[in-house]
mmCIF file of C-alpha atoms and ligand atoms in Angstrom:
data_model
loop_
_atom_site.group_PDB
_atom_site.id
_atom_site.type_symbol
_atom_site.label_atom_id
_atom_site.label_comp_id
_atom_site.label_asym_id
_atom_site.label_seq_id
_atom_site.Cartn_x
_atom_site.Cartn_y
_atom_site.Cartn_z
ATOM 1 C CA MET A 1 -0.359 0.245 -0.241
ATOM 2 C CA THR A 2 1.478 3.740 -1.008
ATOM 3 C CA SER A 3 0.863 5.674 1.605
ATOM 4 C CA PRO A 4 -1.580 8.986 1.350
ATOM 5 C CA ILE A 5 0.632 12.538 0.041
ATOM 6 C CA LEU A 6 -0.591 14.808 3.095
ATOM 7 C CA VAL A 7 -1.850 18.314 1.590
ATOM 8 C CA ILE A 8 -2.056 20.766 4.186
ATOM 9 C CA GLY A 9 -3.918 23.794 3.651
ATOM 10 C CA ALA A 10 -6.158 21.279 0.908
ATOM 11 C CA THR A 11 -8.985 24.392 0.584
ATOM 12 C CA GLY A 12 -6.708 27.093 -0.130
ATOM 13 C CA LYS A 13 -5.296 28.647 -3.714
ATOM 14 C CA VAL A 14 -2.630 26.633 -3.959
ATOM 15 C CA GLY A 15 -3.503 23.460 -1.618
ATOM 16 C CA SER A 16 -6.630 22.425 -3.469
ATOM 17 C CA ARG A 17 -4.610 22.907 -6.696
ATOM 18 C CA ILE A 18 -2.208 20.271 -5.520
ATOM 19 C CA VAL A 19 -4.883 17.931 -4.483
ATOM 20 C CA SER A 20 -6.538 17.845 -8.344
ATOM 21 C CA ARG A 21 -3.200 17.413 -9.727
ATOM 22 C CA LEU A 22 -2.100 14.224 -7.782
ATOM 23 C CA GLU A 23 -6.226 12.637 -7.933
ATOM 24 C CA ALA A 24 -5.646 13.182 -11.537
ATOM 25 C CA LEU A 25 -2.465 11.289 -11.489
ATOM 26 C CA GLY A 26 -4.067 8.335 -9.902
ATOM 27 C CA GLN A 27 -1.640 9.424 -6.522
ATOM 28 C CA PRO A 28 -3.546 8.772 -3.009
ATOM 29 C CA VAL A 29 -3.408 12.016 -1.129
ATOM 30 C CA ARG A 30 -5.377 13.579 1.961
ATOM 31 C CA GLY A 31 -6.289 16.736 2.792
ATOM 32 C CA ALA A 32 -6.115 18.518 5.871
ATOM 33 C CA SER A 33 -7.026 21.680 7.100
ATOM 34 C CA ARG A 34 -9.610 23.189 10.403
ATOM 35 C CA LYS A 35 -12.830 21.297 8.220
ATOM 36 C CA SER A 36 -10.820 18.070 7.459
ATOM 37 C CA SER A 37 -11.645 14.623 9.281
ATOM 38 C CA PRO A 38 -9.543 14.413 11.505
ATOM 39 C CA SER A 39 -9.209 18.134 11.878
ATOM 40 C CA PHE A 40 -5.945 19.967 11.425
ATOM 41 C CA ASP A 41 -5.449 23.401 13.216
ATOM 42 C CA TRP A 42 -1.901 25.223 13.212
ATOM 43 C CA GLU A 43 -3.326 26.913 16.372
ATOM 44 C CA ASP A 44 -3.619 23.745 18.375
ATOM 45 C CA GLN A 45 -0.927 21.268 18.150
ATOM 46 C CA SER A 46 -2.793 18.684 19.607
ATOM 47 C CA THR A 47 -4.623 18.145 15.943
ATOM 48 C CA TRP A 48 -1.073 17.295 14.217
ATOM 49 C CA ALA A 49 -0.260 13.855 14.788
ATOM 50 C CA ALA A 50 -3.243 12.372 14.130
ATOM 51 C CA THR A 51 -3.072 14.371 10.633
ATOM 52 C CA LEU A 52 0.474 13.188 10.258
ATOM 53 C CA ALA A 53 -0.464 9.501 10.902
ATOM 54 C CA GLY A 54 0.671 7.412 8.368
ATOM 55 C CA ALA A 55 1.925 9.844 5.687
ATOM 56 C CA GLU A 56 5.386 10.010 4.394
ATOM 57 C CA THR A 57 5.507 13.042 2.316
ATOM 58 C CA ALA A 58 3.374 16.508 3.140
ATOM 59 C CA PHE A 59 2.936 19.749 1.171
ATOM 60 C CA VAL A 60 2.753 22.492 4.086
ATOM 61 C CA ALA A 61 0.936 25.717 3.605
ATOM 62 C CA PHE A 62 1.472 27.397 6.456
ATOM 63 C CA VAL A 63 -1.308 29.613 8.109
ATOM 64 C CA PRO A 64 -1.788 32.665 8.418
ATOM 65 C CA ASP A 65 1.381 33.503 6.645
ATOM 66 C CA LEU A 66 5.334 31.964 7.141
ATOM 67 C CA ALA A 67 6.420 35.364 7.545
ATOM 68 C CA ALA A 68 4.372 35.836 10.473
ATOM 69 C CA LYS A 69 5.392 36.124 14.060
ATOM 70 C CA GLY A 70 5.254 32.554 15.846
ATOM 71 C CA ALA A 71 5.573 30.563 12.068
ATOM 72 C CA PRO A 72 9.402 29.167 12.707
ATOM 73 C CA GLU A 73 8.755 28.369 16.157
ATOM 74 C CA ALA A 74 5.625 26.095 15.033
ATOM 75 C CA ILE A 75 7.572 25.038 11.833
ATOM 76 C CA ARG A 76 10.138 23.645 14.421
ATOM 77 C CA LYS A 77 7.682 21.898 16.299
ATOM 78 C CA PHE A 78 5.897 20.589 13.255
ATOM 79 C CA THR A 79 8.946 19.129 11.816
ATOM 80 C CA GLU A 80 9.580 17.289 15.285
ATOM 81 C CA ILE A 81 5.718 15.755 15.532
ATOM 82 C CA ALA A 82 5.975 14.944 11.680
ATOM 83 C CA LYS A 83 9.253 13.164 11.940
ATOM 84 C CA GLU A 84 7.998 11.090 15.286
ATOM 85 C CA THR A 85 4.540 10.329 13.363
ATOM 86 C CA GLY A 86 6.888 8.711 10.146
ATOM 87 C CA LEU A 87 6.928 11.734 7.917
ATOM 88 C CA LYS A 88 10.095 11.339 5.793
ATOM 89 C CA ARG A 89 9.387 14.073 3.273
ATOM 90 C CA LEU A 90 8.259 17.743 2.957
ATOM 91 C CA VAL A 91 7.451 20.192 0.540
ATOM 92 C CA LEU A 92 6.993 23.377 2.231
ATOM 93 C CA LEU A 93 5.287 26.767 0.298
ATOM 94 C CA SER A 94 7.553 29.632 1.080
ATOM 95 C CA GLY A 95 8.005 33.424 0.620
ATOM 96 C CA ARG A 96 10.873 35.485 -0.799
ATOM 97 C CA GLY A 97 12.545 38.341 1.044
ATOM 98 C CA GLU A 98 10.099 37.628 4.740
ATOM 99 C CA HIS A 99 12.685 36.766 7.661
ATOM 100 C CA ASN A 100 10.613 34.478 9.550
ATOM 101 C CA ALA A 101 9.674 32.865 6.145
ATOM 102 C CA GLN A 102 13.544 32.434 5.205
ATOM 103 C CA ALA A 103 13.820 31.025 9.498
ATOM 104 C CA SER A 104 11.626 28.358 8.645
ATOM 105 C CA GLU A 105 12.764 27.044 5.441
ATOM 106 C CA ALA A 106 16.202 27.058 7.684
ATOM 107 C CA ILE A 107 14.900 24.733 10.081
ATOM 108 C CA VAL A 108 12.817 22.243 7.336
ATOM 109 C CA GLN A 109 16.272 22.052 5.657
ATOM 110 C CA ALA A 110 17.943 21.120 9.107
ATOM 111 C CA SER A 111 15.390 18.967 10.058
ATOM 112 C CA GLY A 112 16.679 15.694 9.126
ATOM 113 C CA LEU A 113 13.326 15.499 6.467
ATOM 114 C CA ASP A 114 14.034 15.079 2.943
ATOM 115 C CA TYR A 115 12.554 18.453 1.903
ATOM 116 C CA THR A 116 12.029 20.637 -1.089
ATOM 117 C CA ILE A 117 11.280 24.601 -0.470
ATOM 118 C CA VAL A 118 9.656 26.346 -3.045
ATOM 119 C CA ARG A 119 9.740 29.627 -2.399
ATOM 120 C CA ALA A 120 7.191 31.879 -3.952
ATOM 121 C CA SER A 121 6.524 35.816 -5.060
ATOM 122 C CA TRP A 122 3.217 37.656 -4.922
ATOM 123 C CA PHE A 123 0.276 35.196 -6.535
ATOM 124 C CA ASN A 124 -1.747 36.745 -9.453
ATOM 125 C CA GLN A 125 -4.590 34.825 -7.622
ATOM 126 C CA ASN A 126 -4.365 37.366 -4.914
ATOM 127 C CA PHE A 127 -6.573 39.744 -7.598
ATOM 128 C CA SER A 128 -9.216 36.945 -8.143
ATOM 129 C CA GLU A 129 -9.227 34.519 -5.337
ATOM 130 C CA GLY A 130 -7.853 36.403 -2.239
ATOM 131 C CA VAL A 131 -7.051 39.189 -0.405
ATOM 132 C CA LEU A 132 -7.250 42.014 -3.222
ATOM 133 C CA LEU A 133 -10.198 41.043 -4.577
ATOM 134 C CA GLY A 134 -12.813 42.868 -3.158
ATOM 135 C CA SER A 135 -11.256 46.436 -3.293
ATOM 136 C CA LEU A 136 -10.039 45.731 -6.723
ATOM 137 C CA LEU A 137 -14.194 45.158 -7.219
ATOM 138 C CA GLU A 138 -14.978 48.244 -5.547
ATOM 139 C CA GLY A 139 -12.452 50.021 -7.694
ATOM 140 C CA TYR A 140 -9.187 50.574 -5.896
ATOM 141 C CA VAL A 141 -6.199 48.527 -5.218
ATOM 142 C CA ALA A 142 -4.233 50.540 -2.145
ATOM 143 C CA LEU A 143 -0.945 49.555 -0.622
ATOM 144 C CA PRO A 144 2.019 50.636 0.987
ATOM 145 C CA ALA A 145 4.023 49.707 -2.101
ATOM 146 C CA HIS A 146 5.102 52.707 -3.925
ATOM 147 C CA ASP A 147 6.201 51.513 -7.359
ATOM 148 C CA ARG A 148 7.584 48.798 -6.490
ATOM 149 C CA LYS A 149 7.824 46.030 -8.812
ATOM 150 C CA GLU A 150 6.602 42.574 -8.422
ATOM 151 C CA PRO A 151 7.321 39.269 -10.317
ATOM 152 C CA PHE A 152 3.933 38.294 -9.531
ATOM 153 C CA ILE A 153 3.365 34.457 -10.043
ATOM 154 C CA ASP A 154 0.225 31.934 -11.506
ATOM 155 C CA VAL A 155 -0.755 29.351 -8.528
ATOM 156 C CA ASP A 156 -0.856 27.394 -11.295
ATOM 157 C CA ASP A 157 2.956 27.239 -11.656
ATOM 158 C CA ILE A 158 3.263 26.952 -7.501
ATOM 159 C CA ALA A 159 0.921 23.887 -7.597
ATOM 160 C CA ASP A 160 2.884 22.050 -10.850
ATOM 161 C CA VAL A 161 6.164 22.684 -9.296
ATOM 162 C CA ALA A 162 4.805 21.514 -5.365
ATOM 163 C CA THR A 163 3.687 18.515 -6.897
ATOM 164 C CA ALA A 164 6.223 17.288 -9.265
ATOM 165 C CA ALA A 165 8.077 17.603 -5.943
ATOM 166 C CA LEU A 166 5.901 15.633 -3.802
ATOM 167 C CA ILE A 167 6.103 12.576 -6.595
ATOM 168 C CA ASP A 168 9.505 13.034 -7.625
ATOM 169 C CA GLU A 169 12.267 12.357 -5.408
ATOM 170 C CA ARG A 170 14.895 14.388 -7.978
ATOM 171 C CA HIS A 171 13.614 17.116 -5.842
ATOM 172 C CA ASN A 172 15.005 16.825 -3.044
ATOM 173 C CA GLY A 173 17.421 19.006 -1.021
ATOM 174 C CA GLN A 174 16.047 21.729 -3.617
ATOM 175 C CA LEU A 175 15.158 25.255 -2.965
ATOM 176 C CA TYR A 176 12.887 26.661 -6.260
ATOM 177 C CA GLU A 177 12.595 30.249 -6.096
ATOM 178 C CA VAL A 178 9.410 30.469 -8.126
ATOM 179 C CA THR A 179 8.119 33.699 -9.720
ATOM 180 C CA GLY A 180 6.708 35.128 -13.140
ATOM 181 C CA PRO A 181 8.133 35.863 -15.851
ATOM 182 C CA ARG A 182 7.473 40.094 -15.586
ATOM 183 C CA LEU A 183 7.993 42.843 -13.080
ATOM 184 C CA LEU A 184 5.250 44.734 -12.787
ATOM 185 C CA SER A 185 4.250 47.200 -10.629
ATOM 186 C CA PHE A 186 0.656 47.299 -8.809
ATOM 187 C CA ALA A 187 -0.498 49.944 -10.783
ATOM 188 C CA ASP A 188 0.805 48.133 -13.956
ATOM 189 C CA ALA A 189 -1.167 44.763 -12.372
ATOM 190 C CA VAL A 190 -4.711 46.819 -12.153
ATOM 191 C CA ALA A 191 -3.991 48.772 -15.657
ATOM 192 C CA GLU A 192 -3.659 44.895 -17.541
ATOM 193 C CA ILE A 193 -6.506 43.981 -15.242
ATOM 194 C CA ASN A 194 -8.943 47.114 -16.267
ATOM 195 C CA ALA A 195 -7.877 46.457 -20.111
ATOM 196 C CA ALA A 196 -8.974 42.696 -20.002
ATOM 197 C CA SER A 197 -12.082 43.370 -17.618
ATOM 198 C CA GLY A 198 -13.813 46.154 -18.575
ATOM 199 C CA LEU A 199 -13.083 47.344 -14.707
ATOM 200 C CA SER A 200 -11.779 50.760 -14.038
ATOM 201 C CA ALA A 201 -9.905 50.437 -10.903
ATOM 202 C CA GLN A 202 -6.819 52.830 -9.701
ATOM 203 C CA TYR A 203 -3.777 51.736 -7.735
ATOM 204 C CA SER A 204 -2.734 53.914 -5.026
ATOM 205 C CA HIS A 205 -0.068 54.113 -3.001
ATOM 206 C CA ILE A 206 -0.710 54.790 1.245
ATOM 207 C CA SER A 207 1.516 54.824 4.007
ATOM 208 C CA LEU A 208 2.034 52.496 6.273
ATOM 209 C CA GLU A 209 0.087 53.519 9.032
ATOM 210 C CA GLU A 210 -2.666 54.401 6.274
ATOM 211 C CA PHE A 211 -2.543 51.166 5.582
ATOM 212 C CA HIS A 212 -2.970 49.859 8.946
ATOM 213 C CA ALA A 213 -5.472 51.803 10.107
ATOM 214 C CA ALA A 214 -7.412 50.734 7.014
ATOM 215 C CA LEU A 215 -7.094 47.099 8.103
ATOM 216 C CA LEU A 216 -7.616 47.277 11.439
ATOM 217 C CA PRO A 217 -11.588 47.119 11.415
ATOM 218 C CA GLU A 218 -11.860 44.611 9.026
ATOM 219 C CA VAL A 219 -9.069 41.929 10.387
ATOM 220 C CA GLY A 220 -8.656 42.866 13.894
ATOM 221 C CA ALA A 221 -5.084 44.024 15.325
ATOM 222 C CA PRO A 222 -2.787 40.261 14.865
ATOM 223 C CA THR A 223 -3.817 40.259 10.945
ATOM 224 C CA ALA A 224 -3.588 44.213 10.589
ATOM 225 C CA ASP A 225 -0.122 44.109 12.917
ATOM 226 C CA PHE A 226 1.364 40.971 10.482
ATOM 227 C CA LEU A 227 0.578 42.944 7.253
ATOM 228 C CA HIS A 228 1.360 45.735 8.133
ATOM 229 C CA ASP A 229 5.136 44.376 9.197
ATOM 230 C CA LEU A 230 5.447 42.165 6.189
ATOM 231 C CA CYS A 231 4.560 44.938 3.939
ATOM 232 C CA ALA A 232 7.157 47.144 5.679
ATOM 233 C CA GLU A 233 9.654 44.895 5.015
ATOM 234 C CA VAL A 234 8.944 43.177 1.707
ATOM 235 C CA PHE A 235 8.299 46.481 -0.430
ATOM 236 C CA ASP A 236 11.995 48.246 -0.438
ATOM 237 C CA GLY A 237 13.086 46.753 -3.668
ATOM 238 C CA ARG A 238 14.391 43.643 -2.564
ATOM 239 C CA ASN A 239 12.102 41.199 -4.393
ATOM 240 C CA GLU A 240 12.632 43.721 -8.031
ATOM 241 C CA SER A 241 14.042 40.322 -9.536
ATOM 242 C CA ILE A 242 13.027 37.365 -11.372
ATOM 243 C CA GLY A 243 13.186 33.452 -10.810
ATOM 244 C CA ASN A 244 14.156 30.293 -12.166
ATOM 245 C CA GLY A 245 12.089 28.125 -9.798
ATOM 246 C CA VAL A 246 9.869 27.199 -12.212
ATOM 247 C CA GLN A 247 12.668 26.420 -15.303
ATOM 248 C CA ARG A 248 14.515 24.419 -12.745
ATOM 249 C CA ALA A 249 11.791 22.167 -11.732
ATOM 250 C CA LEU A 250 9.727 21.679 -14.502
ATOM 251 C CA GLY A 251 11.970 22.685 -17.614
ATOM 252 C CA ARG A 252 9.580 25.459 -18.921
ATOM 253 C CA GLU A 253 8.805 28.859 -18.808
ATOM 254 C CA GLN A 254 6.330 30.656 -16.619
ATOM 255 C CA ARG A 255 2.469 31.340 -17.036
ATOM 256 C CA ASP A 256 2.388 35.253 -17.681
ATOM 257 C CA PHE A 257 0.355 37.889 -15.936
ATOM 258 C CA GLY A 258 -0.972 38.618 -19.057
ATOM 259 C CA ASP A 259 -2.251 34.908 -19.657
ATOM 260 C CA PHE A 260 -3.557 35.241 -16.210
ATOM 261 C CA VAL A 261 -5.717 38.105 -17.020
ATOM 262 C CA LYS A 262 -7.144 36.851 -19.903
ATOM 263 C CA ARG A 263 -8.621 33.539 -18.450
ATOM 264 C CA ILE A 264 -10.080 35.079 -15.492
ATOM 265 C CA ALA A 265 -11.627 38.138 -17.379
ATOM 266 C CA ALA A 266 -13.345 35.386 -19.344
ATOM 267 C CA THR A 267 -14.694 33.884 -16.249
ATOM 268 C CA GLY A 268 -16.546 36.672 -15.203
ATOM 269 C CA VAL A 269 -14.975 37.139 -11.693
ATOM 270 C CA TRP A 270 -13.998 40.922 -12.405
ATOM 271 C CA SER A 271 -17.197 41.741 -14.585
ATOM 272 C CA ALA A 272 -19.723 41.471 -11.569
ATOM 273 C CA GLN A 273 -19.593 44.977 -10.422
ATOM 274 C CA ALA A 274 -17.432 46.543 -14.048
HETATM 275 N N1 NAP B 1 -0.552 34.964 -0.905
HETATM 276 C C1 NAP B 1 0.753 35.169 -1.619
HETATM 277 O O1 NAP B 1 0.779 35.924 -2.662
HETATM 278 C C2 NAP B 1 1.517 34.443 -1.228
HETATM 279 C C3 NAP B 1 2.966 34.920 -1.675
HETATM 280 C C4 NAP B 1 4.208 33.610 -1.032
HETATM 281 C C5 NAP B 1 3.947 32.691 -0.281
HETATM 282 N N2 NAP B 1 2.338 32.387 0.307
HETATM 283 C C6 NAP B 1 2.023 31.353 1.191
HETATM 284 O O2 NAP B 1 0.962 31.153 1.153
HETATM 285 C C7 NAP B 1 0.470 30.370 2.109
HETATM 286 C C8 NAP B 1 -0.913 30.221 2.155
HETATM 287 O O3 NAP B 1 -1.203 29.568 1.012
HETATM 288 P P1 NAP B 1 -3.015 29.762 0.319
HETATM 289 O O4 NAP B 1 -2.715 31.307 -0.412
HETATM 290 O O5 NAP B 1 -2.746 28.867 -1.080
HETATM 291 O O6 NAP B 1 -3.953 29.516 1.585
HETATM 292 P P2 NAP B 1 -4.993 30.371 1.674
HETATM 293 O O7 NAP B 1 -5.853 30.148 0.061
HETATM 294 O O8 NAP B 1 -4.779 31.313 2.238
HETATM 295 O O9 NAP B 1 -6.142 29.353 2.119
HETATM 296 C C9 NAP B 1 -5.622 28.831 3.751
HETATM 297 C C10 NAP B 1 -5.662 27.337 3.835
HETATM 298 O O10 NAP B 1 -5.288 27.140 4.985
HETATM 299 C C11 NAP B 1 -6.367 26.371 5.898
HETATM 300 N N3 NAP B 1 -6.480 27.249 6.995
HETATM 301 C C12 NAP B 1 -6.940 28.489 7.159
HETATM 302 N N4 NAP B 1 -6.396 28.820 9.070
HETATM 303 C C13 NAP B 1 -6.488 27.527 9.458
HETATM 304 C C14 NAP B 1 -5.504 27.068 10.841
HETATM 305 N N5 NAP B 1 -5.523 27.803 11.778
HETATM 306 N N6 NAP B 1 -5.084 25.822 10.881
HETATM 307 C C15 NAP B 1 -5.147 24.937 9.647
HETATM 308 N N7 NAP B 1 -5.439 25.381 8.753
HETATM 309 C C16 NAP B 1 -5.773 26.797 8.213
HETATM 310 C C17 NAP B 1 -7.543 26.582 4.863
HETATM 311 O O11 NAP B 1 -8.970 25.765 5.373
HETATM 312 P P3 NAP B 1 -10.121 26.167 6.281
HETATM 313 O O12 NAP B 1 -10.079 27.448 6.325
HETATM 314 O O13 NAP B 1 -10.523 24.573 5.781
HETATM 315 O O14 NAP B 1 -8.960 25.757 7.742
HETATM 316 C C18 NAP B 1 -7.095 26.671 3.306
HETATM 317 O O15 NAP B 1 -7.110 25.298 3.406
HETATM 318 C C19 NAP B 1 1.311 31.476 3.106
HETATM 319 O O16 NAP B 1 2.269 30.302 3.889
HETATM 320 C C20 NAP B 1 1.887 31.907 2.812
HETATM 321 O O17 NAP B 1 3.023 32.395 3.068
HETATM 322 C C21 NAP B 1 1.904 33.417 -0.139
#
């Protein structure tokens, strides 16, 4: 019997795509989140061993974010419990230029588990499924990002790389920095979305203080504080470069933001309030 591949964050943007790919390949897969049975909750360590039991390979998307305070400690504890329950191999989704994410990667790299790190830039799908969709539909994207450029990546590329890493041991020990093929400012990204969808959203730079104040009533202090600190950290130009992780892992070019925009515009996600 082949043990199932465990996907933690299985209902999320990346995890759901990995589950679909593994199922299409006929791989046994077990998805985990707070809604799975058994339930897995990053905030309750007592749920971790039951979810890990019987799994030799796992994909991990840490929530709220690998850049968050406390992430390295959680990942350290998780790797300890995972080794006790018999996990052999871990594919970790990480973020670029983030102190706590890189500390978490180092913990996985030193854990004694086989590993692959998939270190991703900002997701295209933040505009279509994630945190930026609501305001985009209301006509604005406001971030403390100045005119910094980001090589937005398609989550389908991340899922392709992670799936390859889960099923092929040749990816052991690799750190794949996965990004899209073009550097775009948030204003550029919004302009491309507008052109394809008929929206007329505007990007505006706001200060970190304005950003935090706008978030506070929506998401509460811990998340507002975390997002403030994340934006203060990453929007200093450090991520204005293109990675080659997709090419190294898959031997092909990345999906372009323009193709993502055309695909999503055709679904009507952006036309509801256009
Ligand atoms: N967005 C970006 O641009 C970006 C860039 C680089 C890296 N990342 C990384 O991507 C990861 C997030 O992946 P994603 O965007 O695919 O996730 P997502 O779409 O935000 O979905 C979150 C997933 O985690 C589960 N979840 C939520 N709270 C949980 C908890 N307390 N315990 C256990 N599971 C929980 C959710 O399911 P339930 O609600 O059923 O629990 C869902 O499956 C983060 O680690 C972040 O660092 C994001």
